[in-house]
């Protein structure tokens, strides 16, 4: 399952779920648009985690939970703690991050 944030509440989602994987993106980001369907595909293949898409520009508090200085950034959280991230437009790198998180 995948959630797209409609408010700046990523911290709540992280607190309520064991494993959370986040795509930080922006509407103007071409690589973000390319990676979004791939991220959604991974969410259907990995039911052990909650997948979230967060607009890094609209939701600054959510952005602060990871070091987001390039887009797209993918971050993992486990038991409420930040675990790691990658800034990539390569599916293999994203898939490896997801596999390590789950």
XYZ file of C-alpha atoms in Angstrom:
102
model
C 0.000 0.000 0.000
C 1.184 3.509 -0.778
C 0.133 6.797 0.792
C 0.612 10.254 -0.652
C 0.819 12.890 2.049
C -1.866 15.534 1.936
C -0.638 17.142 5.150
C 2.721 17.453 6.925
C 2.235 14.376 9.117
C 5.004 11.954 8.138
C 6.206 11.771 11.760
C 2.826 10.295 12.768
C 3.008 7.652 10.031
C 6.544 6.720 11.079
C 5.441 6.419 14.708
C 2.466 4.211 13.850
C 4.250 1.753 11.505
C 7.245 -0.551 11.994
C 8.871 0.027 8.603
C 8.281 3.131 6.482
C 9.876 3.887 3.113
C 9.493 7.434 1.799
C 9.941 8.982 -1.616
C 10.632 12.686 -1.254
C 9.722 14.422 -4.495
C 8.390 17.633 -6.010
C 5.939 18.345 -8.806
C 8.626 20.005 -10.981
C 11.108 17.102 -10.598
C 11.324 15.001 -13.772
C 13.296 12.176 -12.131
C 10.696 12.067 -9.345
C 7.956 11.512 -11.931
C 10.034 8.763 -13.569
C 10.625 6.988 -10.253
C 7.086 7.295 -8.873
C 5.565 4.328 -10.796
C 8.623 2.219 -9.921
C 8.216 3.140 -6.254
C 4.516 2.236 -6.452
C 5.412 -1.121 -8.033
C 7.792 -1.886 -5.168
C 5.030 -1.047 -2.691
C 2.827 -3.781 -4.183
C 5.668 -6.319 -4.014
C 6.723 -5.589 -0.413
C 3.822 -5.794 1.991
C 6.071 -5.663 5.059
C 6.423 -1.889 4.865
C 4.393 1.293 4.547
C 5.299 3.300 1.444
C 4.801 7.068 1.482
C 5.258 9.813 -1.103
C 6.008 13.209 0.436
C 6.273 16.476 -1.467
C 9.538 17.885 -0.136
C 8.494 21.459 -0.874
C 4.978 21.368 0.582
C 5.893 19.499 3.782
C 9.018 20.958 5.444
C 8.570 19.093 8.757
C 8.418 15.787 6.914
C 11.472 16.785 4.896
C 13.465 17.435 8.094
C 13.146 13.762 9.093
C 15.796 12.872 6.478
C 18.635 14.801 4.848
C 16.892 15.855 1.666
C 19.147 18.031 -0.464
C 18.477 16.446 -3.848
C 15.414 14.885 -5.444
C 14.262 12.239 -5.594
C 15.419 11.078 -2.163
C 14.275 7.744 -0.756
C 14.507 7.249 3.008
C 13.815 4.344 5.330
C 12.567 4.410 8.901
C 12.372 1.417 11.245
C 10.622 1.461 14.635
C 10.403 5.252 14.515
C 14.112 5.760 13.740
C 15.732 7.064 10.569
C 17.795 4.219 9.073
C 19.142 5.380 5.728
C 18.554 7.022 2.404
C 19.609 7.227 -1.206
C 19.280 9.975 -3.770
C 18.808 8.187 -7.041
C 16.925 7.785 -10.288
C 18.093 4.172 -10.683
C 15.594 1.414 -9.948
C 18.252 -1.089 -8.823
C 19.551 1.286 -6.137
C 16.010 1.933 -4.879
C 15.192 -1.792 -4.868
C 18.320 -2.521 -2.814
C 17.333 0.139 -0.252
C 13.848 -1.402 0.054
C 15.238 -4.920 0.436
C 17.610 -3.780 3.189
C 14.759 -2.032 5.024
C 12.454 -5.040 4.980
